[in-house]
GROMACS .gro file of C-alpha atoms in nm:
model
  475
    1MET     CA    1  14.384  12.469  10.648
    2THR     CA    2  14.131  12.454  10.926
    3LYS     CA    3  13.739  12.310  10.886
    4THR     CA    4  13.516  12.391  11.122
    5LEU     CA    5  13.154  12.236  11.133
    6TYR     CA    6  12.875  12.456  11.249
    7ARG     CA    7  12.507  12.326  11.318
    8ALA     CA    8  12.252  12.555  11.406
    9PRO     CA    9  11.895  12.579  11.470
   10TRP     CA   10  11.855  12.861  11.194
   11ILE     CA   11  12.102  12.963  10.925
   12VAL     CA   12  12.067  13.231  10.678
   13ALA     CA   13  12.156  13.075  10.351
   14TYR     CA   14  12.214  13.196  10.005
   15GLN     CA   15  12.073  12.990   9.753
   16ASP     CA   16  11.953  13.092   9.365
   17GLY     CA   17  12.010  13.463   9.423
   18SER     CA   18  11.825  13.494   9.733
   19HIS     CA   19  11.861  13.471  10.088
   20THR     CA   20  11.665  13.170  10.244
   21LEU     CA   21  11.596  13.045  10.589
   22LEU     CA   22  11.780  12.690  10.665
   23GLU     CA   23  11.595  12.540  10.952
   24ASN     CA   24  11.807  12.275  11.167
   25GLY     CA   25  12.101  12.307  10.906
   26CYS     CA   26  12.496  12.323  10.860
   27LEU     CA   27  12.755  12.509  10.720
   28VAL     CA   28  13.164  12.453  10.721
   29VAL     CA   29  13.412  12.689  10.779
   30GLU     CA   30  13.759  12.648  10.627
   31ASP     CA   31  13.995  12.907  10.659
   32ASP     CA   32  13.861  13.245  10.577
   33ARG     CA   33  13.598  13.115  10.355
   34ILE     CA   34  13.264  12.940  10.377
   35ALA     CA   35  13.298  12.542  10.219
   36PHE     CA   36  12.942  12.428  10.248
   37VAL     CA   37  12.623  12.510  10.345
   38GLY     CA   38  12.322  12.265  10.378
   39ARG     CA   39  12.113  12.033  10.556
   40HIS     CA   40  12.372  11.749  10.593
   41TYR     CA   41  12.747  11.719  10.585
   42GLU     CA   42  12.939  11.416  10.593
   43GLY     CA   43  13.300  11.529  10.530
   44GLU     CA   44  13.582  11.521  10.730
   45VAL     CA   45  13.660  11.806  10.980
   46ASP     CA   46  13.897  11.926  11.227
   47GLN     CA   47  13.596  12.040  11.463
   48GLU     CA   48  13.232  12.031  11.516
   49VAL     CA   49  13.045  12.315  11.698
   50LYS     CA   50  12.643  12.255  11.793
   51THR     CA   51  12.538  12.601  11.853
   52ARG     CA   52  12.164  12.783  11.954
   53SER     CA   53  12.238  13.049  11.728
   54ILE     CA   54  12.053  13.209  11.488
   55ILE     CA   55  12.374  13.252  11.201
   56THR     CA   56  12.318  13.493  10.948
   57PRO     CA   57  12.557  13.689  10.714
   58GLY     CA   58  12.727  13.995  10.845
   59LEU     CA   59  12.632  14.313  10.809
   60ILE     CA   60  12.751  14.592  10.568
   61SER     CA   61  12.741  14.983  10.643
   62THR     CA   62  12.805  15.169  10.339
   63HIS     CA   63  12.852  15.510  10.565
   64ALA     CA   64  13.015  15.604  10.847
   65HIS     CA   65  13.194  15.896  11.030
   66MET     CA   66  13.346  15.695  11.319
   67ASN     CA   67  13.614  15.968  11.406
   68GLU     CA   68  13.367  16.179  11.526
   69SER     CA   69  13.020  16.040  11.554
   70PRO     CA   70  13.030  15.946  11.955
   71ILE     CA   71  13.033  16.300  12.070
   72ASP     CA   72  12.734  16.375  11.865
   73LYS     CA   73  12.505  16.192  12.178
   74THR     CA   74  12.292  16.420  12.351
   75ILE     CA   75  12.403  16.732  12.079
   76VAL     CA   76  12.232  16.661  11.796
   77GLU     CA   77  11.840  16.553  11.937
   78ASP     CA   78  11.541  16.757  12.013
   79ALA     CA   79  11.750  17.071  11.881
   80ASN     CA   80  11.560  17.376  11.787
   81LYS     CA   81  11.693  17.392  11.372
   82ARG     CA   82  11.390  17.536  11.214
   83GLN     CA   83  11.589  17.829  11.037
   84PHE     CA   84  11.796  17.522  10.875
   85TRP     CA   85  11.487  17.265  10.806
   86SER     CA   86  11.575  17.055  11.119
   87SER     CA   87  11.932  16.958  10.989
   88SER     CA   88  12.231  16.981  11.248
   89LEU     CA   89  12.490  17.054  10.965
   90ILE     CA   90  12.520  17.398  10.975
   91GLU     CA   91  12.483  17.486  11.315
   92ILE     CA   92  12.608  17.229  11.538
   93LEU     CA   93  12.823  16.989  11.347
   94PRO     CA   94  13.092  17.289  11.300
   95PRO     CA   95  13.163  17.358  11.648
   96ARG     CA   96  13.164  17.015  11.773
   97ALA     CA   97  13.388  16.945  11.498
   98SER     CA   98  13.629  17.268  11.549
   99ALA     CA   99  13.629  17.166  11.952
  100MET     CA  100  13.797  16.797  11.908
  101THR     CA  101  14.149  16.725  11.857
  102ASP     CA  102  14.339  16.434  11.700
  103GLU     CA  103  14.362  16.231  11.992
  104ASP     CA  104  13.985  16.313  12.031
  105LYS     CA  105  13.910  16.145  11.737
  106GLU     CA  106  14.117  15.826  11.772
  107HIS     CA  107  13.961  15.744  12.069
  108CYS     CA  108  13.629  15.778  11.901
  109VAL     CA  109  13.756  15.590  11.605
  110ASP     CA  110  13.839  15.286  11.888
  111LEU     CA  111  13.483  15.292  12.026
  112SER     CA  112  13.297  15.306  11.723
  113LEU     CA  113  13.458  14.996  11.576
  114ALA     CA  114  13.352  14.855  11.877
  115THR     CA  115  13.003  14.963  11.861
  116HIS     CA  116  12.971  14.847  11.487
  117LEU     CA  117  13.121  14.506  11.585
  118LEU     CA  118  12.878  14.480  11.893
  119THR     CA  119  12.584  14.532  11.677
  120GLY     CA  120  12.641  14.332  11.368
  121THR     CA  121  12.880  14.533  11.131
  122THR     CA  122  13.170  14.322  10.961
  123THR     CA  123  13.206  14.587  10.683
  124VAL     CA  124  13.239  14.904  10.759
  125MET     CA  125  13.271  15.203  10.454
  126GLN     CA  126  13.468  15.478  10.651
  127MET     CA  127  13.455  15.865  10.588
  128GLY     CA  128  13.674  16.129  10.769
  129GLU     CA  129  13.966  16.209  10.937
  130VAL     CA  130  14.284  16.046  11.113
  131SER     CA  131  14.238  15.805  10.823
  132GLU     CA  132  14.595  15.641  10.896
  133TYR     CA  133  14.469  15.564  11.278
  134VAL     CA  134  14.141  15.427  11.123
  135VAL     CA  135  14.361  15.181  10.913
  136GLU     CA  136  14.541  15.046  11.228
  137ALA     CA  137  14.245  15.021  11.489
  138ALA     CA  138  14.026  14.797  11.183
  139ASP     CA  139  14.347  14.615  11.129
  140ARG     CA  140  14.357  14.520  11.524
  141THR     CA  141  14.030  14.444  11.576
  142GLY     CA  142  13.989  14.237  11.256
  143ILE     CA  143  13.663  14.439  11.086
  144ARG     CA  144  13.657  14.481  10.738
  145ALA     CA  145  13.723  14.835  10.634
  146TYR     CA  146  13.728  15.042  10.331
  147ILE     CA  147  13.877  15.374  10.457
  148ALA     CA  148  13.864  15.713  10.267
  149GLU     CA  149  14.036  16.065  10.392
  150SER     CA  150  13.746  16.307  10.287
  151TYR     CA  151  13.828  16.629  10.108
  152ARG     CA  152  13.631  16.913   9.938
  153SER     CA  153  13.697  17.240   9.788
  154GLY     CA  154  13.547  17.459  10.076
  155ARG     CA  155  13.360  17.463  10.394
  156TRP     CA  156  13.000  17.588  10.490
  157LEU     CA  157  12.954  17.825  10.794
  158THR     CA  158  12.684  18.053  10.955
  159ARG     CA  159  12.761  18.401  11.115
  160ASP     CA  160  12.434  18.475  11.232
  161GLY     CA  161  12.247  18.169  11.250
  162ARG     CA  162  11.997  18.282  10.957
  163ARG     CA  163  12.210  18.226  10.638
  164VAL     CA  164  12.442  17.941  10.527
  165GLU     CA  165  12.795  18.113  10.379
  166TYR     CA  166  13.065  17.918  10.174
  167GLU     CA  167  13.417  17.980  10.226
  168TRP     CA  168  13.646  17.857   9.942
  169PHE     CA  169  14.001  17.710   9.958
  170ASP     CA  170  14.272  17.862   9.717
  171ASP     CA  171  14.368  17.526   9.594
  172ASP     CA  172  14.032  17.421   9.550
  173GLY     CA  173  14.082  17.094   9.725
  174LYS     CA  174  14.338  16.974   9.562
  175LYS     CA  175  14.613  16.875   9.807
  176ALA     CA  176  14.385  16.710  10.009
  177MET     CA  177  14.257  16.470   9.721
  178ASP     CA  178  14.590  16.416   9.635
  179ALA     CA  179  14.649  16.286  10.019
  180ALA     CA  180  14.352  16.082   9.998
  181ALA     CA  181  14.457  15.923   9.672
  182GLY     CA  182  14.805  15.859   9.847
  183LEU     CA  183  14.628  15.673  10.123
  184VAL     CA  184  14.406  15.466   9.900
  185ARG     CA  185  14.795  15.329   9.791
  186ASN     CA  186  14.928  15.317  10.082
  187ILE     CA  187  14.622  15.105  10.222
  188HIS     CA  188  14.639  14.843   9.886
  189GLU     CA  189  15.032  14.826   9.946
  190ARG     CA  190  14.961  14.663  10.279
  191GLY     CA  191  14.848  14.352  10.124
  192ASN     CA  192  14.549  14.295  10.377
  193GLU     CA  193  14.243  14.168  10.184
  194ARG     CA  194  14.030  14.290  10.482
  195LEU     CA  195  14.146  14.691  10.424
  196ARG     CA  196  14.041  14.880  10.106
  197GLY     CA  197  14.083  15.237  10.004
  198TRP     CA  198  13.804  15.434   9.847
  199LEU     CA  199  13.749  15.802   9.769
  200ASN     CA  200  13.530  16.083   9.929
  201PRO     CA  201  13.474  16.423   9.785
  202SER     CA  202  13.243  16.554  10.071
  203GLN     CA  203  12.958  16.750   9.963
  204VAL     CA  204  12.766  16.831   9.654
  205ASP     CA  205  12.766  17.163   9.768
  206THR     CA  206  13.148  17.222   9.875
  207CYS     CA  207  13.309  17.031   9.585
  208SER     CA  208  13.375  17.201   9.252
  209GLU     CA  209  13.262  17.062   8.918
  210ALA     CA  210  13.680  17.057   8.840
  211LEU     CA  211  13.727  16.865   9.169
  212LEU     CA  212  13.432  16.595   9.114
  213ARG     CA  213  13.558  16.527   8.751
  214GLU     CA  214  13.897  16.465   8.888
  215SER     CA  215  13.765  16.256   9.168
  216MET     CA  216  13.596  16.030   8.909
  217GLU     CA  217  13.927  16.024   8.719
  218LEU     CA  218  14.107  15.864   9.026
  219SER     CA  219  13.832  15.646   9.135
  220GLN     CA  220  13.865  15.478   8.762
  221GLU     CA  221  14.257  15.480   8.802
  222LEU     CA  222  14.282  15.341   9.159
  223ASP     CA  223  13.965  15.113   9.091
  224VAL     CA  224  13.795  15.215   9.386
  225PRO     CA  225  13.422  15.281   9.522
  226ILE     CA  226  13.317  15.642   9.576
  227SER     CA  227  13.092  15.850   9.771
  228ILE     CA  228  12.958  16.195   9.780
  229HIS     CA  229  12.692  16.361  10.051
  230ALA     CA  230  12.410  16.445   9.838
  231ALA     CA  231  12.056  16.562   9.856
  232GLN     CA  232  12.104  16.531  10.215
  233SER     CA  233  11.952  16.892  10.329
  234LEU     CA  234  11.703  17.127  10.218
  235THR     CA  235  11.958  17.391  10.264
  236GLU     CA  236  12.221  17.259  10.027
  237PHE     CA  237  11.905  17.176   9.787
  238VAL     CA  238  11.796  17.538   9.778
  239GLU     CA  239  12.230  17.623   9.764
  240MET     CA  240  12.265  17.425   9.441
  241THR     CA  241  11.897  17.528   9.254
  242ARG     CA  242  12.020  17.912   9.340
  243ARG     CA  243  12.356  17.838   9.169
  244ASN     CA  244  12.276  17.573   8.908
  245GLY     CA  245  11.886  17.610   8.851
  246ARG     CA  246  11.953  17.255   8.872
  247THR     CA  247  11.894  16.975   9.173
  248PRO     CA  248  12.225  16.830   9.334
  249ILE     CA  249  12.137  16.490   9.147
  250GLU     CA  250  12.049  16.683   8.801
  251TRP     CA  251  12.376  16.890   8.853
  252LEU     CA  252  12.576  16.569   8.958
  253ASP     CA  253  12.445  16.414   8.623
  254ASP     CA  254  12.546  16.701   8.407
  255VAL     CA  255  12.938  16.691   8.570
  256GLY     CA  256  12.962  16.312   8.470
  257PHE     CA  257  12.961  16.245   8.830
  258LEU     CA  258  12.692  15.994   8.848
  259ASN     CA  259  12.746  15.593   8.749
  260ASP     CA  260  12.801  15.268   8.920
  261ARG     CA  261  13.081  15.384   9.089
  262VAL     CA  262  12.890  15.580   9.331
  263ILE     CA  263  12.699  15.560   9.653
  264LEU     CA  264  12.500  15.903   9.715
  265GLY     CA  265  12.522  15.933  10.111
  266HIS     CA  266  12.127  16.016  10.187
  267ALA     CA  267  11.967  16.140   9.878
  268LEU     CA  268  11.650  16.236  10.075
  269PHE     CA  269  11.586  16.578   9.956
  270LEU     CA  270  11.471  16.488   9.563
  271SER     CA  271  11.292  16.645   9.312
  272GLY     CA  272  10.899  16.516   9.318
  273THR     CA  273  10.907  16.436   9.689
  274PRO     CA  274  10.722  16.614   9.993
  275TRP     CA  275  11.055  16.806  10.115
  276VAL     CA  276  11.085  17.008   9.807
  277ASN     CA  277  10.820  17.192   9.578
  278PHE     CA  278  11.027  17.131   9.265
  279ALA     CA  279  10.944  16.932   8.961
  280GLY     CA  280  11.196  16.654   8.843
  281ASP     CA  281  11.260  16.298   8.814
  282ASP     CA  282  11.578  16.279   9.015
  283LEU     CA  283  11.466  15.898   9.148
  284GLY     CA  284  11.479  15.791   8.800
  285LEU     CA  285  11.784  15.960   8.707
  286ILE     CA  286  11.938  15.784   9.005
  287ALA     CA  287  11.797  15.466   8.899
  288ARG     CA  288  11.926  15.494   8.517
  289SER     CA  289  12.308  15.600   8.638
  290GLY     CA  290  12.347  15.295   8.827
  291ALA     CA  291  12.448  15.482   9.116
  292SER     CA  292  12.333  15.342   9.476
  293VAL     CA  293  12.173  15.516   9.748
  294SER     CA  294  12.322  15.470  10.162
  295TYR     CA  295  11.993  15.548  10.374
  296ASN     CA  296  12.082  15.610  10.737
  297ALA     CA  297  11.708  15.569  10.869
  298TRP     CA  298  11.807  15.619  11.239
  299THR     CA  299  12.021  15.943  11.197
  300PHE     CA  300  11.767  16.115  11.027
  301GLY     CA  301  11.484  16.009  11.178
  302ARG     CA  302  11.546  16.131  11.491
  303ASN     CA  303  11.584  16.470  11.329
  304GLY     CA  304  11.209  16.449  11.180
  305ILE     CA  305  11.347  16.334  10.828
  306ASN     CA  306  11.266  16.043  10.617
  307MET     CA  307  11.307  15.907  10.285
  308PHE     CA  308  11.004  15.942  10.053
  309SER     CA  309  10.964  15.634  10.063
  310TYR     CA  310  11.220  15.342  10.087
  311ASP     CA  311  10.968  15.133   9.865
  312LYS     CA  312  10.967  15.406   9.596
  313TYR     CA  313  11.304  15.399   9.560
  314LEU     CA  314  11.332  15.001   9.520
  315LYS     CA  315  11.044  14.972   9.295
  316ALA     CA  316  11.233  15.275   9.094
  317GLY     CA  317  11.529  15.034   9.079
  318VAL     CA  318  11.744  15.211   9.265
  319ASN     CA  319  12.015  14.987   9.497
  320VAL     CA  320  11.933  15.114   9.816
  321CYS     CA  321  12.208  15.021  10.095
  322LEU     CA  322  12.222  15.080  10.462
  323GLY     CA  323  12.475  15.307  10.700
  324THR     CA  324  12.543  15.386  11.028
  325ASP     CA  325  12.622  15.749  10.975
  326SER     CA  326  12.634  15.926  11.307
  327ASP     CA  327  12.507  15.764  11.639
  328MET     CA  328  12.396  15.512  11.719
  329GLN     CA  329  12.642  15.354  11.482
  330SER     CA  330  12.402  15.042  11.480
  331MET     CA  331  12.353  14.846  11.160
  332LEU     CA  332  12.065  14.712  11.378
  333GLU     CA  333  11.929  15.031  11.442
  334SER     CA  334  11.958  15.095  11.075
  335LEU     CA  335  11.760  14.770  10.981
  336ARG     CA  336  11.483  14.861  11.225
  337TRP     CA  337  11.450  15.233  11.142
  338THR     CA  338  11.411  15.157  10.781
  339ALA     CA  339  11.180  14.887  10.819
  340VAL     CA  340  10.938  15.112  11.075
  341LEU     CA  341  10.989  15.454  10.899
  342GLY     CA  342  10.907  15.248  10.582
  343LYS     CA  343  10.536  15.166  10.684
  344ILE     CA  344  10.518  15.510  10.787
  345ALA     CA  345  10.607  15.720  10.479
  346GLU     CA  346  10.373  15.466  10.286
  347ARG     CA  347  10.105  15.412  10.563
  348ARG     CA  348  10.128  15.045  10.517
  349SER     CA  349  10.247  14.749  10.752
  350ASP     CA  350  10.404  14.598  10.464
  351GLY     CA  351  10.553  14.963  10.295
  352ALA     CA  352  10.899  14.834  10.424
  353ARG     CA  353  10.963  14.502  10.481
  354ALA     CA  354  11.189  14.287  10.745
  355ASP     CA  355  11.355  14.097  10.402
  356GLN     CA  356  11.388  14.426  10.205
  357ALA     CA  357  11.621  14.588  10.486
  358PHE     CA  358  11.808  14.277  10.559
  359ASN     CA  359  11.888  14.282  10.184
  360SER     CA  360  11.987  14.653  10.176
  361ALA     CA  361  12.221  14.581  10.461
  362THR     CA  362  12.382  14.246  10.284
  363ILE     CA  363  12.333  14.170   9.930
  364ASP     CA  364  12.250  14.498   9.801
  365ALA     CA  365  12.568  14.650   9.961
  366ALA     CA  366  12.781  14.393   9.849
  367ASN     CA  367  12.662  14.419   9.500
  368TYR     CA  368  12.773  14.775   9.540
  369LEU     CA  369  13.113  14.688   9.595
  370GLY     CA  370  13.123  14.409   9.332
  371ARG     CA  371  13.199  14.156   9.593
  372PRO     CA  372  12.973  13.846   9.518
  373ASP     CA  373  13.185  13.709   9.811
  374LEU     CA  374  13.018  13.954  10.087
  375GLY     CA  375  12.656  13.976  10.242
  376ARG     CA  376  12.572  13.596  10.192
  377ILE     CA  377  12.657  13.238  10.303
  378SER     CA  378  12.712  13.066  10.025
  379GLU     CA  379  12.997  12.836   9.906
  380GLY     CA  380  13.309  13.042   9.834
  381ALA     CA  381  13.191  13.341  10.023
  382LYS     CA  382  13.408  13.509  10.328
  383ALA     CA  383  13.311  13.355  10.640
  384ASP     CA  384  13.149  13.736  10.775
  385LEU     CA  385  12.925  13.524  11.005
  386LEU     CA  386  12.743  13.685  11.313
  387PHE     CA  387  12.564  13.440  11.583
  388TRP     CA  388  12.272  13.556  11.745
  389ASN     CA  389  12.105  13.428  12.060
  390ASN     CA  390  11.812  13.215  11.938
  391ASP     CA  391  11.714  13.144  12.336
  392SER     CA  392  11.671  13.519  12.453
  393PRO     CA  393  11.362  13.676  12.610
  394SER     CA  394  11.365  13.903  12.311
  395MET     CA  395  11.410  13.640  12.053
  396THR     CA  396  11.200  13.389  12.179
  397PRO     CA  397  10.983  13.223  12.003
  398SER     CA  398  11.138  13.272  11.659
  399ARG     CA  399  10.943  13.159  11.402
  400ASP     CA  400  11.134  13.384  11.110
  401PRO     CA  401  11.450  13.450  11.234
  402ILE     CA  402  11.524  13.788  10.996
  403LYS     CA  403  11.147  13.965  11.150
  404SER     CA  404  11.310  13.843  11.485
  405ILE     CA  405  11.635  14.036  11.428
  406VAL     CA  406  11.499  14.340  11.234
  407TYR     CA  407  11.197  14.396  11.493
  408TYR     CA  408  11.341  14.253  11.840
  409ALA     CA  409  11.670  14.167  11.861
  410GLN     CA  410  11.882  14.347  12.111
  411PRO     CA  411  12.276  14.402  12.086
  412GLU     CA  412  12.318  14.151  12.389
  413ASP     CA  413  12.149  13.873  12.158
  414LEU     CA  414  12.472  13.918  11.925
  415ARG     CA  415  12.706  13.710  12.087
  416ASP     CA  416  12.996  13.622  11.845
  417VAL     CA  417  13.123  13.777  11.544
  418MET     CA  418  13.348  13.684  11.271
  419VAL     CA  419  13.490  13.813  11.022
  420SER     CA  420  13.706  13.601  10.715
  421GLY     CA  421  13.660  13.320  10.953
  422GLU     CA  422  13.844  13.465  11.275
  423TYR     CA  423  13.625  13.547  11.574
  424VAL     CA  424  13.646  13.966  11.631
  425VAL     CA  425  13.374  13.934  11.936
  426ARG     CA  426  13.341  13.617  12.142
  427ASP     CA  427  13.102  13.658  12.388
  428ARG     CA  428  13.060  14.001  12.357
  429GLU     CA  429  13.436  14.067  12.391
  430VAL     CA  430  13.547  14.314  12.141
  431ARG     CA  431  13.924  14.153  11.987
  432GLY     CA  432  14.184  14.496  12.012
  433VAL     CA  433  13.964  14.733  12.184
  434ASP     CA  434  14.019  14.849  12.534
  435ILE     CA  435  13.624  14.952  12.590
  436GLU     CA  436  13.683  15.102  12.934
  437ARG     CA  437  13.928  15.300  12.824
  438SER     CA  438  13.773  15.424  12.547
  439VAL     CA  439  13.449  15.496  12.695
  440ALA     CA  440  13.636  15.703  12.978
  441ALA     CA  441  13.828  15.905  12.663
  442VAL     CA  442  13.530  15.973  12.490
  443LYS     CA  443  13.355  16.101  12.833
  444ASP     CA  444  13.640  16.311  12.850
  445ALA     CA  445  13.618  16.455  12.495
  446GLY     CA  446  13.274  16.539  12.523
  447ARG     CA  447  13.333  16.767  12.846
  448ARG     CA  448  13.601  16.952  12.649
  449VAL     CA  449  13.362  16.996  12.334
  450TRP     CA  450  13.057  17.126  12.581
  451SER     CA  451  13.293  17.356  12.771
  452THR     CA  452  13.464  17.494  12.464
  453TRP     CA  453  13.142  17.536  12.280
  454PRO     CA  454  13.112  17.934  12.285
  455GLU     CA  455  13.470  17.949  12.119
  456TYR     CA  456  13.361  17.811  11.838
  457ASP     CA  457  12.988  17.897  11.811
  458TRP     CA  458  12.894  18.229  11.586
  459GLY     CA  459  12.640  18.385  11.881
  460SER     CA  460  12.901  18.289  12.153
  461ARG     CA  461  12.650  18.092  12.324
  462THR     CA  462  12.697  17.812  12.566
  463ILE     CA  463  12.588  17.466  12.500
  464ASP     CA  464  12.308  17.477  12.725
  465GLU     CA  465  12.161  17.810  12.563
  466HIS     CA  466  12.235  17.667  12.211
  467ILE     CA  467  12.079  17.321  12.293
  468PRO     CA  468  11.891  17.340  12.623
  469LEU     CA  469  11.889  17.018  12.834
  470SER     CA  470  11.571  16.817  12.888
  471TYR     CA  471  11.488  16.938  13.217
  472PRO     CA  472  11.650  17.260  13.395
  473ARG     CA  473  11.973  17.165  13.630
  474PHE     CA  474  11.888  17.126  13.984
  475ALA     CA  475  11.913  17.466  14.190
   0.00000   0.00000   0.00000
């Protein structure tokens, strides 16, 4: 057993049910856990480290698609998606996904893992494809990961750029669901405490009632969390009300899918919000059900879509967590945009605060997972720690380290990352990832996706025709 004492100018320590700011304090890491946090420690240790860092708990991303997200860069921004109310889901993401090979997705996983770790994520909840590779890569890097192979009853598409259509699978997604359950069992049989499985029936509008009911039974049988994308676009909202006369959230409740095992991906297009002219109490329904929400502020904010509002969700009693979703896959950006966009939505400087965003990224996410040993620095908790540079231009001076991190920290201010007592990032070197190789491979994947765009676009447009460059090409 190894015991290390860290002394630091600031430690975000957990006390009496809340984060607190411990100035000039110390903490002791013994193997994979925190053995002590406080002002003074007089016991024996194997080594002592005096650091100038701000030490915080690691951040938890409750919504990630690591197998594809890097390719989204310079495709989804500034695009004219008026017909689908600014959502990139219908016209942009399907061609990109269709053009990617499994090898492309694996390279994206490696780069995504590095990006998550370099921006403060110590626990990531991944949903997508090539999941066996994700398991291996997560093990290699040392990150804590919940991994789900996504499945659904059908898919959406457009044949004319004006209407959304649905194609349904003959087996209602049952084979894919069984494979996803098999993945969960295989992960748990590995016996690695950092790796867990969970379930992801993909989207509320692409899953049948039967598939969702079976998914909930599986979640209970396997004793794992479960997530679904719901209320993530106006096209989805309109489709679900057309089918059922019920909002997406109401329909999920009708079919027995809302409970405290569930985290809803996005949940932005709710009844009673400015996005929809539809009466109802979706927010209250979510709160009463005990389901959580994963808010991905940056991904939607860049498309002009915001939560109305973060403050109202919290006041309604909804457990709001944060995610990284599409690129940039940065919990640092998620923290910042949650706070900033929350202020804009409420038109108040305190409409969303740094401490609330930090809670969503730590304690609240850990509570959803039923993990009182994550998201906090307290005796017995896992030693998932971030070491932030307290002396950089962006972090100086730091009267309040949480405000400094949420509003001013840059990725390079995060120097070291620890998961279960082991350094997985040391002086910004990521364990288990050749970043230079991954960058080159993802560049190649991007070029292939761009060049083959007409093969998968409904109108056979080139990518420049579909999504124009910021400026014309030099003649």
